[in-house]
Amino acid sequence: MEIFNLLEEEWDAAIILDACRYDSFRSVYNEYLEGGELEKRIGATCTTHWLRSVFGEGAYRDIVYVSGNPWVNSLTAWDGFKPGEKFKEIRDVWEEAWDEQLETVPPSPVTEAAMEARREHPNDRLIIHYLQPHYPYLTNTIPEEIKMYFDGVDGRDRESKNYILSSLSRHVNQSFEKILGRSSFWKLRKYFGIKMKSVEEYLWRTYSVRELRDLYEKNLRRVLSEVKKLLDNLDGQLVVTSDHGEAFGEQGDFFHPCGTKNPAVRQVPYWRSTDRRDDRCEP
């Protein structure tokens, strides 16, 4: 399935809601966003897949990227992809606003950074990347030993004393997940009493599908409240979309395994506002 290319669309500010399903967004967006048009698009399978697909070629010097997601950072290249060379500027919100208890970046610091970026760069395009509705969920507490991993992105797991060992362990686990299937692999680990390390496995073991969907929707509503606040302070053509969706048991998938063809993961929203031009682009 070919991923829709955000760069081929017309917009002044593009808001990325990480891991936002099309159907979940469609069911609640009217409570937060006024007017506009909603379409279903084909997204990626994970954030790194999306970044490579959309921004893999060229540099985009008219875009300021406000990033709550450590994969989009000004500090570190990963697997040959160099985010810091792609954009006019990256605002590393994740570096200062990462909440160690929640294991994520709450949405409000991203909103504040986006409004500051607009004031400082009135004539450039903005991409504002919120981590929500992506897990971990803002209404529950993650045990201290359960971590989000970013495979060496500066500021996160690279600082761990056991980085090399833990990275190797994750790669081995991911290989078994691909061979056995994620749910089957987690069932096997649970049967043998192997301790949980990843947020995904913790959530899968701890909550029912209905509970996961409820937590996910609360995350979505929380971030849409911030999006509404942000849109009230921006002019021009505005869009809200996602890099990928999220699965909750559909076709045996949970969350967003890279490479999946699952529609729950691949179908994402694309909402565009009624164009609200101001004078900032006038000579």
PDB file of C-alpha atoms in Angstrom:
ATOM      1  CA  MET A   1       0.000   0.000   0.000  1.00  0.00           C
ATOM      2  CA  GLU A   2       1.375   3.372  -1.010  1.00  0.00           C
ATOM      3  CA  ILE A   3       1.634   5.906   1.822  1.00  0.00           C
ATOM      4  CA  PHE A   4       0.061   9.286   1.171  1.00  0.00           C
ATOM      5  CA  ASN A   5       2.669  12.023   0.946  1.00  0.00           C
ATOM      6  CA  LEU A   6       2.036  14.946   3.265  1.00  0.00           C
ATOM      7  CA  LEU A   7       4.439  17.080   1.215  1.00  0.00           C
ATOM      8  CA  GLU A   8       2.164  16.852  -1.817  1.00  0.00           C
ATOM      9  CA  GLU A   9      -0.682  18.529   0.077  1.00  0.00           C
ATOM     10  CA  GLU A  10      -1.254  22.255   0.615  1.00  0.00           C
ATOM     11  CA  TRP A  11      -0.970  23.403   4.214  1.00  0.00           C
ATOM     12  CA  ASP A  12       0.568  26.084   6.396  1.00  0.00           C
ATOM     13  CA  ALA A  13       0.578  23.939   9.543  1.00  0.00           C
ATOM     14  CA  ALA A  14       0.302  20.149   9.703  1.00  0.00           C
ATOM     15  CA  ILE A  15      -0.506  18.497  13.034  1.00  0.00           C
ATOM     16  CA  ILE A  16       0.579  14.883  13.474  1.00  0.00           C
ATOM     17  CA  LEU A  17      -1.298  12.799  16.052  1.00  0.00           C
ATOM     18  CA  ASP A  18       0.957   9.800  16.554  1.00  0.00           C
ATOM     19  CA  ALA A  19      -0.770   6.419  16.143  1.00  0.00           C
ATOM     20  CA  CYS A  20      -4.201   7.899  15.407  1.00  0.00           C
ATOM     21  CA  ARG A  21      -6.729   5.478  13.921  1.00  0.00           C
ATOM     22  CA  TYR A  22      -9.118   6.831  11.315  1.00  0.00           C
ATOM     23  CA  ASP A  23     -12.248   5.379  12.922  1.00  0.00           C
ATOM     24  CA  SER A  24     -11.360   6.634  16.395  1.00  0.00           C
ATOM     25  CA  PHE A  25     -10.681  10.133  15.101  1.00  0.00           C
ATOM     26  CA  ARG A  26     -13.887  10.168  13.041  1.00  0.00           C
ATOM     27  CA  SER A  27     -15.981   9.255  16.085  1.00  0.00           C
ATOM     28  CA  VAL A  28     -14.894  12.250  18.212  1.00  0.00           C
ATOM     29  CA  TYR A  29     -13.260  14.972  16.110  1.00  0.00           C
ATOM     30  CA  ASN A  30     -16.455  17.021  15.647  1.00  0.00           C
ATOM     31  CA  GLU A  31     -16.445  17.710  19.382  1.00  0.00           C
ATOM     32  CA  TYR A  32     -13.122  19.551  19.060  1.00  0.00           C
ATOM     33  CA  LEU A  33     -12.629  20.754  15.477  1.00  0.00           C
ATOM     34  CA  GLU A  34     -15.044  23.103  13.749  1.00  0.00           C
ATOM     35  CA  GLY A  35     -16.011  22.568  10.117  1.00  0.00           C
ATOM     36  CA  GLY A  36     -13.354  21.337   7.759  1.00  0.00           C
ATOM     37  CA  GLU A  37     -13.291  18.148   5.713  1.00  0.00           C
ATOM     38  CA  LEU A  38     -12.249  14.651   6.803  1.00  0.00           C
ATOM     39  CA  GLU A  39     -10.792  12.000   4.485  1.00  0.00           C
ATOM     40  CA  LYS A  40      -9.363   8.522   4.992  1.00  0.00           C
ATOM     41  CA  ARG A  41      -5.747   8.114   3.862  1.00  0.00           C
ATOM     42  CA  ILE A  42      -3.171   5.316   3.859  1.00  0.00           C
ATOM     43  CA  GLY A  43      -0.493   5.819   6.483  1.00  0.00           C
ATOM     44  CA  ALA A  44       2.682   3.971   7.411  1.00  0.00           C
ATOM     45  CA  THR A  45       3.167   1.103   9.860  1.00  0.00           C
ATOM     46  CA  CYS A  46       5.347   2.939  12.380  1.00  0.00           C
ATOM     47  CA  THR A  47       6.939   6.380  12.790  1.00  0.00           C
ATOM     48  CA  THR A  48      10.306   5.475  11.262  1.00  0.00           C
ATOM     49  CA  HIS A  49       8.542   3.973   8.231  1.00  0.00           C
ATOM     50  CA  TRP A  50       6.553   7.211   7.832  1.00  0.00           C
ATOM     51  CA  LEU A  51       9.586   9.482   8.178  1.00  0.00           C
ATOM     52  CA  ARG A  52      11.565   7.585   5.568  1.00  0.00           C
ATOM     53  CA  SER A  53       8.625   7.426   3.171  1.00  0.00           C
ATOM     54  CA  VAL A  54       7.691  11.106   3.361  1.00  0.00           C
ATOM     55  CA  PHE A  55      10.998  12.857   4.062  1.00  0.00           C
ATOM     56  CA  GLY A  56      13.515  10.346   2.723  1.00  0.00           C
ATOM     57  CA  GLU A  57      14.584  12.456  -0.245  1.00  0.00           C
ATOM     58  CA  GLY A  58      15.655  16.088  -0.169  1.00  0.00           C
ATOM     59  CA  ALA A  59      15.650  18.823   2.448  1.00  0.00           C
ATOM     60  CA  TYR A  60      12.753  21.067   3.395  1.00  0.00           C
ATOM     61  CA  ARG A  61      14.085  24.464   4.400  1.00  0.00           C
ATOM     62  CA  ASP A  62      10.653  26.072   4.616  1.00  0.00           C
ATOM     63  CA  ILE A  63       9.499  23.684   7.378  1.00  0.00           C
ATOM     64  CA  VAL A  64       9.979  24.079  11.119  1.00  0.00           C
ATOM     65  CA  TYR A  65       9.315  20.755  12.877  1.00  0.00           C
ATOM     66  CA  VAL A  66       8.008  20.928  16.457  1.00  0.00           C
ATOM     67  CA  SER A  67       8.714  17.444  17.785  1.00  0.00           C
ATOM     68  CA  GLY A  68       7.324  15.659  20.791  1.00  0.00           C
ATOM     69  CA  ASN A  69       8.664  12.412  19.286  1.00  0.00           C
ATOM     70  CA  PRO A  70      12.349  11.532  19.857  1.00  0.00           C
ATOM     71  CA  TRP A  71      12.611   9.904  16.429  1.00  0.00           C
ATOM     72  CA  VAL A  72      12.401  13.422  14.965  1.00  0.00           C
ATOM     73  CA  ASN A  73      15.313  15.184  16.612  1.00  0.00           C
ATOM     74  CA  SER A  74      18.092  17.630  15.786  1.00  0.00           C
ATOM     75  CA  LEU A  75      20.758  15.596  17.576  1.00  0.00           C
ATOM     76  CA  THR A  76      21.056  12.102  16.180  1.00  0.00           C
ATOM     77  CA  ALA A  77      20.915  10.154  12.942  1.00  0.00           C
ATOM     78  CA  TRP A  78      19.430   6.660  13.008  1.00  0.00           C
ATOM     79  CA  ASP A  79      19.859   3.954  10.375  1.00  0.00           C
ATOM     80  CA  GLY A  80      21.240   6.513   7.948  1.00  0.00           C
ATOM     81  CA  PHE A  81      18.289   8.910   8.331  1.00  0.00           C
ATOM     82  CA  LYS A  82      19.345  12.379   9.542  1.00  0.00           C
ATOM     83  CA  PRO A  83      16.339  14.396  10.732  1.00  0.00           C
ATOM     84  CA  GLY A  84      18.517  17.380  11.652  1.00  0.00           C
ATOM     85  CA  GLU A  85      19.464  17.848   8.003  1.00  0.00           C
ATOM     86  CA  LYS A  86      15.912  17.670   6.676  1.00  0.00           C
ATOM     87  CA  PHE A  87      14.257  20.798   8.055  1.00  0.00           C
ATOM     88  CA  LYS A  88      14.913  24.467   8.613  1.00  0.00           C
ATOM     89  CA  GLU A  89      14.731  23.812  12.339  1.00  0.00           C
ATOM     90  CA  ILE A  90      13.626  21.054  14.723  1.00  0.00           C
ATOM     91  CA  ARG A  91      12.239  22.069  18.100  1.00  0.00           C
ATOM     92  CA  ASP A  92      13.206  19.158  20.396  1.00  0.00           C
ATOM     93  CA  VAL A  93      10.253  19.405  22.770  1.00  0.00           C
ATOM     94  CA  TRP A  94      10.796  15.780  23.778  1.00  0.00           C
ATOM     95  CA  GLU A  95      14.236  16.593  25.209  1.00  0.00           C
ATOM     96  CA  GLU A  96      12.945  19.032  27.828  1.00  0.00           C
ATOM     97  CA  ALA A  97       9.373  17.852  28.342  1.00  0.00           C
ATOM     98  CA  TRP A  98       9.788  14.065  28.642  1.00  0.00           C
ATOM     99  CA  ASP A  99       7.889  12.882  31.733  1.00  0.00           C
ATOM    100  CA  GLU A 100       9.808  10.000  33.339  1.00  0.00           C
ATOM    101  CA  GLN A 101       6.765   8.756  35.264  1.00  0.00           C
ATOM    102  CA  LEU A 102       4.408   8.825  32.298  1.00  0.00           C
ATOM    103  CA  GLU A 103       7.139   7.643  29.885  1.00  0.00           C
ATOM    104  CA  THR A 104       5.923  10.144  27.273  1.00  0.00           C
ATOM    105  CA  VAL A 105       5.671  13.838  26.422  1.00  0.00           C
ATOM    106  CA  PRO A 106       2.350  15.359  27.547  1.00  0.00           C
ATOM    107  CA  PRO A 107       0.621  17.378  24.810  1.00  0.00           C
ATOM    108  CA  SER A 108       0.613  20.846  26.414  1.00  0.00           C
ATOM    109  CA  PRO A 109       4.385  21.530  26.043  1.00  0.00           C
ATOM    110  CA  VAL A 110       4.071  20.682  22.338  1.00  0.00           C
ATOM    111  CA  THR A 111       1.245  23.210  21.972  1.00  0.00           C
ATOM    112  CA  GLU A 112       3.279  25.908  23.696  1.00  0.00           C
ATOM    113  CA  ALA A 113       6.335  25.191  21.547  1.00  0.00           C
ATOM    114  CA  ALA A 114       4.235  25.299  18.386  1.00  0.00           C
ATOM    115  CA  MET A 115       2.779  28.716  19.200  1.00  0.00           C
ATOM    116  CA  GLU A 116       6.262  30.014  19.979  1.00  0.00           C
ATOM    117  CA  ALA A 117       7.566  28.606  16.682  1.00  0.00           C
ATOM    118  CA  ARG A 118       4.777  30.343  14.765  1.00  0.00           C
ATOM    119  CA  ARG A 119       5.621  33.684  16.387  1.00  0.00           C
ATOM    120  CA  GLU A 120       9.301  33.281  15.522  1.00  0.00           C
ATOM    121  CA  HIS A 121       8.753  31.858  12.025  1.00  0.00           C
ATOM    122  CA  PRO A 122       5.606  33.544  10.679  1.00  0.00           C
ATOM    123  CA  ASN A 123       6.342  32.763   7.028  1.00  0.00           C
ATOM    124  CA  ASP A 124       7.432  29.132   7.295  1.00  0.00           C
ATOM    125  CA  ARG A 125       5.360  25.978   7.335  1.00  0.00           C
ATOM    126  CA  LEU A 126       5.031  24.128  10.635  1.00  0.00           C
ATOM    127  CA  ILE A 127       4.762  20.441  11.427  1.00  0.00           C
ATOM    128  CA  ILE A 128       3.602  19.857  14.998  1.00  0.00           C
ATOM    129  CA  HIS A 129       4.078  16.262  16.149  1.00  0.00           C
ATOM    130  CA  TYR A 130       2.185  15.205  19.287  1.00  0.00           C
ATOM    131  CA  LEU A 131       2.917  11.774  20.786  1.00  0.00           C
ATOM    132  CA  GLN A 132      -0.726  11.152  21.724  1.00  0.00           C
ATOM    133  CA  PRO A 133      -2.902   9.134  21.247  1.00  0.00           C
ATOM    134  CA  HIS A 134       0.145   6.804  21.129  1.00  0.00           C
ATOM    135  CA  TYR A 135       0.699   4.842  24.326  1.00  0.00           C
ATOM    136  CA  PRO A 136       1.667   5.166  27.186  1.00  0.00           C
ATOM    137  CA  TYR A 137      -1.706   6.477  28.270  1.00  0.00           C
ATOM    138  CA  LEU A 138      -1.891   9.662  30.281  1.00  0.00           C
ATOM    139  CA  THR A 139      -4.502   8.308  32.695  1.00  0.00           C
ATOM    140  CA  ASN A 140      -2.447   5.380  34.009  1.00  0.00           C
ATOM    141  CA  THR A 141       0.967   4.975  35.625  1.00  0.00           C
ATOM    142  CA  ILE A 142       3.694   2.878  34.029  1.00  0.00           C
ATOM    143  CA  PRO A 143       5.827   0.784  36.427  1.00  0.00           C
ATOM    144  CA  GLU A 144       9.361   2.106  36.753  1.00  0.00           C
ATOM    145  CA  GLU A 145      10.950  -0.957  35.143  1.00  0.00           C
ATOM    146  CA  ILE A 146       8.790  -0.658  31.994  1.00  0.00           C
ATOM    147  CA  LYS A 147      10.413   1.615  29.433  1.00  0.00           C
ATOM    148  CA  MET A 148       9.824   3.221  26.075  1.00  0.00           C
ATOM    149  CA  TYR A 149      12.808   2.511  23.839  1.00  0.00           C
ATOM    150  CA  PHE A 150      14.143   4.572  20.969  1.00  0.00           C
ATOM    151  CA  ASP A 151      17.181   2.458  19.999  1.00  0.00           C
ATOM    152  CA  GLY A 152      19.905   4.972  20.732  1.00  0.00           C
ATOM    153  CA  VAL A 153      18.268   8.326  20.070  1.00  0.00           C
ATOM    154  CA  ASP A 154      20.191  10.841  22.189  1.00  0.00           C
ATOM    155  CA  GLY A 155      18.469  11.770  25.419  1.00  0.00           C
ATOM    156  CA  ARG A 156      16.654   8.457  25.830  1.00  0.00           C
ATOM    157  CA  ASP A 157      17.929   4.882  26.109  1.00  0.00           C
ATOM    158  CA  ARG A 158      21.486   5.474  24.844  1.00  0.00           C
ATOM    159  CA  GLU A 159      22.357   6.820  28.297  1.00  0.00           C
ATOM    160  CA  SER A 160      21.487   3.492  29.897  1.00  0.00           C
ATOM    161  CA  LYS A 161      24.461   1.612  31.386  1.00  0.00           C
ATOM    162  CA  ASN A 162      23.084  -1.557  29.828  1.00  0.00           C
ATOM    163  CA  TYR A 163      22.324   0.014  26.446  1.00  0.00           C
ATOM    164  CA  ILE A 164      24.204  -2.538  24.305  1.00  0.00           C
ATOM    165  CA  LEU A 165      22.760  -5.528  26.167  1.00  0.00           C
ATOM    166  CA  SER A 166      19.235  -4.155  26.228  1.00  0.00           C
ATOM    167  CA  SER A 167      19.426  -3.183  22.547  1.00  0.00           C
ATOM    168  CA  LEU A 168      20.545  -6.699  21.617  1.00  0.00           C
ATOM    169  CA  SER A 169      17.758  -8.183  23.718  1.00  0.00           C
ATOM    170  CA  ARG A 170      15.153  -6.012  21.982  1.00  0.00           C
ATOM    171  CA  HIS A 171      16.397  -7.016  18.542  1.00  0.00           C
ATOM    172  CA  VAL A 172      16.222 -10.712  19.477  1.00  0.00           C
ATOM    173  CA  ASN A 173      12.695 -10.253  20.839  1.00  0.00           C
ATOM    174  CA  GLN A 174      11.616  -8.407  17.685  1.00  0.00           C
ATOM    175  CA  SER A 175      12.949 -11.244  15.545  1.00  0.00           C
ATOM    176  CA  PHE A 176      10.925 -13.800  17.509  1.00  0.00           C
ATOM    177  CA  GLU A 177       7.860 -11.547  17.271  1.00  0.00           C
ATOM    178  CA  LYS A 178       8.121 -11.591  13.476  1.00  0.00           C
ATOM    179  CA  ILE A 179       8.542 -15.368  13.390  1.00  0.00           C
ATOM    180  CA  LEU A 180       5.838 -16.306  15.902  1.00  0.00           C
ATOM    181  CA  GLY A 181       3.561 -13.291  15.735  1.00  0.00           C
ATOM    182  CA  ARG A 182       3.503 -10.665  18.442  1.00  0.00           C
ATOM    183  CA  SER A 183       0.593 -12.064  20.487  1.00  0.00           C
ATOM    184  CA  SER A 184       1.879 -15.648  20.315  1.00  0.00           C
ATOM    185  CA  PHE A 185       5.340 -14.543  21.393  1.00  0.00           C
ATOM    186  CA  TRP A 186       3.946 -12.568  24.331  1.00  0.00           C
ATOM    187  CA  LYS A 187       1.786 -15.545  25.366  1.00  0.00           C
ATOM    188  CA  LEU A 188       4.888 -17.725  25.357  1.00  0.00           C
ATOM    189  CA  ARG A 189       6.810 -15.232  27.480  1.00  0.00           C
ATOM    190  CA  LYS A 190       3.918 -14.983  29.919  1.00  0.00           C
ATOM    191  CA  TYR A 191       3.652 -18.795  30.151  1.00  0.00           C
ATOM    192  CA  PHE A 192       7.328 -19.060  31.128  1.00  0.00           C
ATOM    193  CA  GLY A 193       7.057 -16.188  33.594  1.00  0.00           C
ATOM    194  CA  ILE A 194       9.473 -13.909  31.731  1.00  0.00           C
ATOM    195  CA  LYS A 195       9.397 -10.375  33.104  1.00  0.00           C
ATOM    196  CA  MET A 196       7.955  -7.585  30.992  1.00  0.00           C
ATOM    197  CA  LYS A 197      10.224  -4.798  29.762  1.00  0.00           C
ATOM    198  CA  SER A 198       8.375  -3.045  26.946  1.00  0.00           C
ATOM    199  CA  VAL A 199       5.340  -0.814  27.278  1.00  0.00           C
ATOM    200  CA  GLU A 200       3.525  -2.785  24.584  1.00  0.00           C
ATOM    201  CA  GLU A 201       3.834  -6.112  26.383  1.00  0.00           C
ATOM    202  CA  TYR A 202       2.932  -4.528  29.714  1.00  0.00           C
ATOM    203  CA  LEU A 203      -0.271  -3.044  28.278  1.00  0.00           C
ATOM    204  CA  TRP A 204      -1.182  -6.290  26.522  1.00  0.00           C
ATOM    205  CA  ARG A 205      -0.777  -8.316  29.728  1.00  0.00           C
ATOM    206  CA  THR A 206      -2.481  -5.788  31.993  1.00  0.00           C
ATOM    207  CA  TYR A 207      -5.600  -4.624  30.124  1.00  0.00           C
ATOM    208  CA  SER A 208      -8.430  -6.132  28.128  1.00  0.00           C
ATOM    209  CA  VAL A 209      -9.077  -4.962  24.566  1.00  0.00           C
ATOM    210  CA  ARG A 210     -12.008  -2.871  25.778  1.00  0.00           C
ATOM    211  CA  GLU A 211      -9.856  -1.254  28.465  1.00  0.00           C
ATOM    212  CA  LEU A 212      -7.085  -0.515  25.957  1.00  0.00           C
ATOM    213  CA  ARG A 213      -9.543   1.113  23.586  1.00  0.00           C
ATOM    214  CA  ASP A 214     -10.935   3.206  26.432  1.00  0.00           C
ATOM    215  CA  LEU A 215      -7.466   4.373  27.504  1.00  0.00           C
ATOM    216  CA  TYR A 216      -6.601   5.117  23.881  1.00  0.00           C
ATOM    217  CA  GLU A 217      -9.724   7.224  23.371  1.00  0.00           C
ATOM    218  CA  LYS A 218      -8.984   9.205  26.529  1.00  0.00           C
ATOM    219  CA  ASN A 219      -5.504   9.921  25.140  1.00  0.00           C
ATOM    220  CA  LEU A 220      -7.077  11.011  21.852  1.00  0.00           C
ATOM    221  CA  ARG A 221      -9.517  13.334  23.571  1.00  0.00           C
ATOM    222  CA  ARG A 222      -6.723  14.798  25.678  1.00  0.00           C
ATOM    223  CA  VAL A 223      -4.609  15.658  22.648  1.00  0.00           C
ATOM    224  CA  LEU A 224      -7.581  16.942  20.629  1.00  0.00           C
ATOM    225  CA  SER A 225      -8.266  19.432  23.416  1.00  0.00           C
ATOM    226  CA  GLU A 226      -4.739  20.757  22.871  1.00  0.00           C
ATOM    227  CA  VAL A 227      -5.189  20.705  19.093  1.00  0.00           C
ATOM    228  CA  LYS A 228      -8.311  22.856  19.448  1.00  0.00           C
ATOM    229  CA  LYS A 229      -6.340  25.351  21.525  1.00  0.00           C
ATOM    230  CA  LEU A 230      -3.562  25.370  18.946  1.00  0.00           C
ATOM    231  CA  LEU A 231      -5.877  25.817  15.965  1.00  0.00           C
ATOM    232  CA  ASP A 232      -7.524  28.794  17.686  1.00  0.00           C
ATOM    233  CA  ASN A 233      -4.100  30.473  17.541  1.00  0.00           C
ATOM    234  CA  LEU A 234      -3.076  29.567  13.990  1.00  0.00           C
ATOM    235  CA  ASP A 235      -4.157  30.930  10.625  1.00  0.00           C
ATOM    236  CA  GLY A 236      -3.915  29.634   7.086  1.00  0.00           C
ATOM    237  CA  GLN A 237      -4.550  26.142   5.762  1.00  0.00           C
ATOM    238  CA  LEU A 238      -4.398  23.688   8.678  1.00  0.00           C
ATOM    239  CA  VAL A 239      -4.423  19.894   8.556  1.00  0.00           C
ATOM    240  CA  VAL A 240      -4.594  17.193  11.217  1.00  0.00           C
ATOM    241  CA  THR A 241      -3.366  13.718  10.301  1.00  0.00           C
ATOM    242  CA  SER A 242      -1.252  10.808  11.564  1.00  0.00           C
ATOM    243  CA  ASP A 243       1.847   8.809  10.736  1.00  0.00           C
ATOM    244  CA  HIS A 244       0.103   5.461  11.370  1.00  0.00           C
ATOM    245  CA  GLY A 245      -2.855   3.962  13.208  1.00  0.00           C
ATOM    246  CA  GLU A 246      -3.160   1.412  16.020  1.00  0.00           C
ATOM    247  CA  ALA A 247      -4.493  -2.147  16.320  1.00  0.00           C
ATOM    248  CA  PHE A 248      -6.335  -3.657  19.266  1.00  0.00           C
ATOM    249  CA  GLY A 249      -6.559  -7.315  18.311  1.00  0.00           C
ATOM    250  CA  GLU A 250      -7.694  -6.910  14.702  1.00  0.00           C
ATOM    251  CA  GLN A 251      -6.169  -9.753  12.634  1.00  0.00           C
ATOM    252  CA  GLY A 252      -4.245 -10.724  15.769  1.00  0.00           C
ATOM    253  CA  ASP A 253      -2.254  -7.468  15.815  1.00  0.00           C
ATOM    254  CA  PHE A 254      -1.726  -5.218  18.803  1.00  0.00           C
ATOM    255  CA  PHE A 255      -0.424  -1.652  18.552  1.00  0.00           C
ATOM    256  CA  HIS A 256       1.561  -1.082  15.318  1.00  0.00           C
ATOM    257  CA  PRO A 257       4.092  -3.734  14.301  1.00  0.00           C
ATOM    258  CA  CYS A 258       6.295  -2.370  11.520  1.00  0.00           C
ATOM    259  CA  GLY A 259       5.490  -3.914   8.149  1.00  0.00           C
ATOM    260  CA  THR A 260       1.867  -4.854   8.875  1.00  0.00           C
ATOM    261  CA  LYS A 261      -0.860  -4.500   6.232  1.00  0.00           C
ATOM    262  CA  ASN A 262      -3.575  -4.335   8.894  1.00  0.00           C
ATOM    263  CA  PRO A 263      -6.146  -1.637   7.993  1.00  0.00           C
ATOM    264  CA  ALA A 264      -6.455  -0.691  11.667  1.00  0.00           C
ATOM    265  CA  VAL A 265      -2.833   0.444  11.494  1.00  0.00           C
ATOM    266  CA  ARG A 266      -2.709   1.669   7.892  1.00  0.00           C
ATOM    267  CA  GLN A 267      -5.884   3.796   7.796  1.00  0.00           C
ATOM    268  CA  VAL A 268      -5.329   7.311   9.170  1.00  0.00           C
ATOM    269  CA  PRO A 269      -7.374  10.520   9.234  1.00  0.00           C
ATOM    270  CA  TYR A 270      -6.675  13.560   7.086  1.00  0.00           C
ATOM    271  CA  TRP A 271      -8.679  16.585   8.245  1.00  0.00           C
ATOM    272  CA  ARG A 272      -8.263  19.965   6.564  1.00  0.00           C
ATOM    273  CA  SER A 273      -9.632  23.207   7.912  1.00  0.00           C
ATOM    274  CA  THR A 274     -11.501  25.881   6.089  1.00  0.00           C
ATOM    275  CA  ASP A 275      -8.623  28.056   4.880  1.00  0.00           C
ATOM    276  CA  ARG A 276      -8.082  30.955   7.299  1.00  0.00           C
ATOM    277  CA  ARG A 277      -5.554  33.176   5.594  1.00  0.00           C
ATOM    278  CA  ASP A 278      -4.076  36.208   7.305  1.00  0.00           C
ATOM    279  CA  ASP A 279      -1.520  38.741   6.196  1.00  0.00           C
ATOM    280  CA  ARG A 280       1.599  36.878   7.332  1.00  0.00           C
ATOM    281  CA  CYS A 281       2.427  35.603   3.819  1.00  0.00           C
ATOM    282  CA  GLU A 282       1.928  38.957   2.146  1.00  0.00           C
ATOM    283  CA  PRO A 283       5.068  40.772   0.938  1.00  0.00           C
TER     284      PRO A 283
END
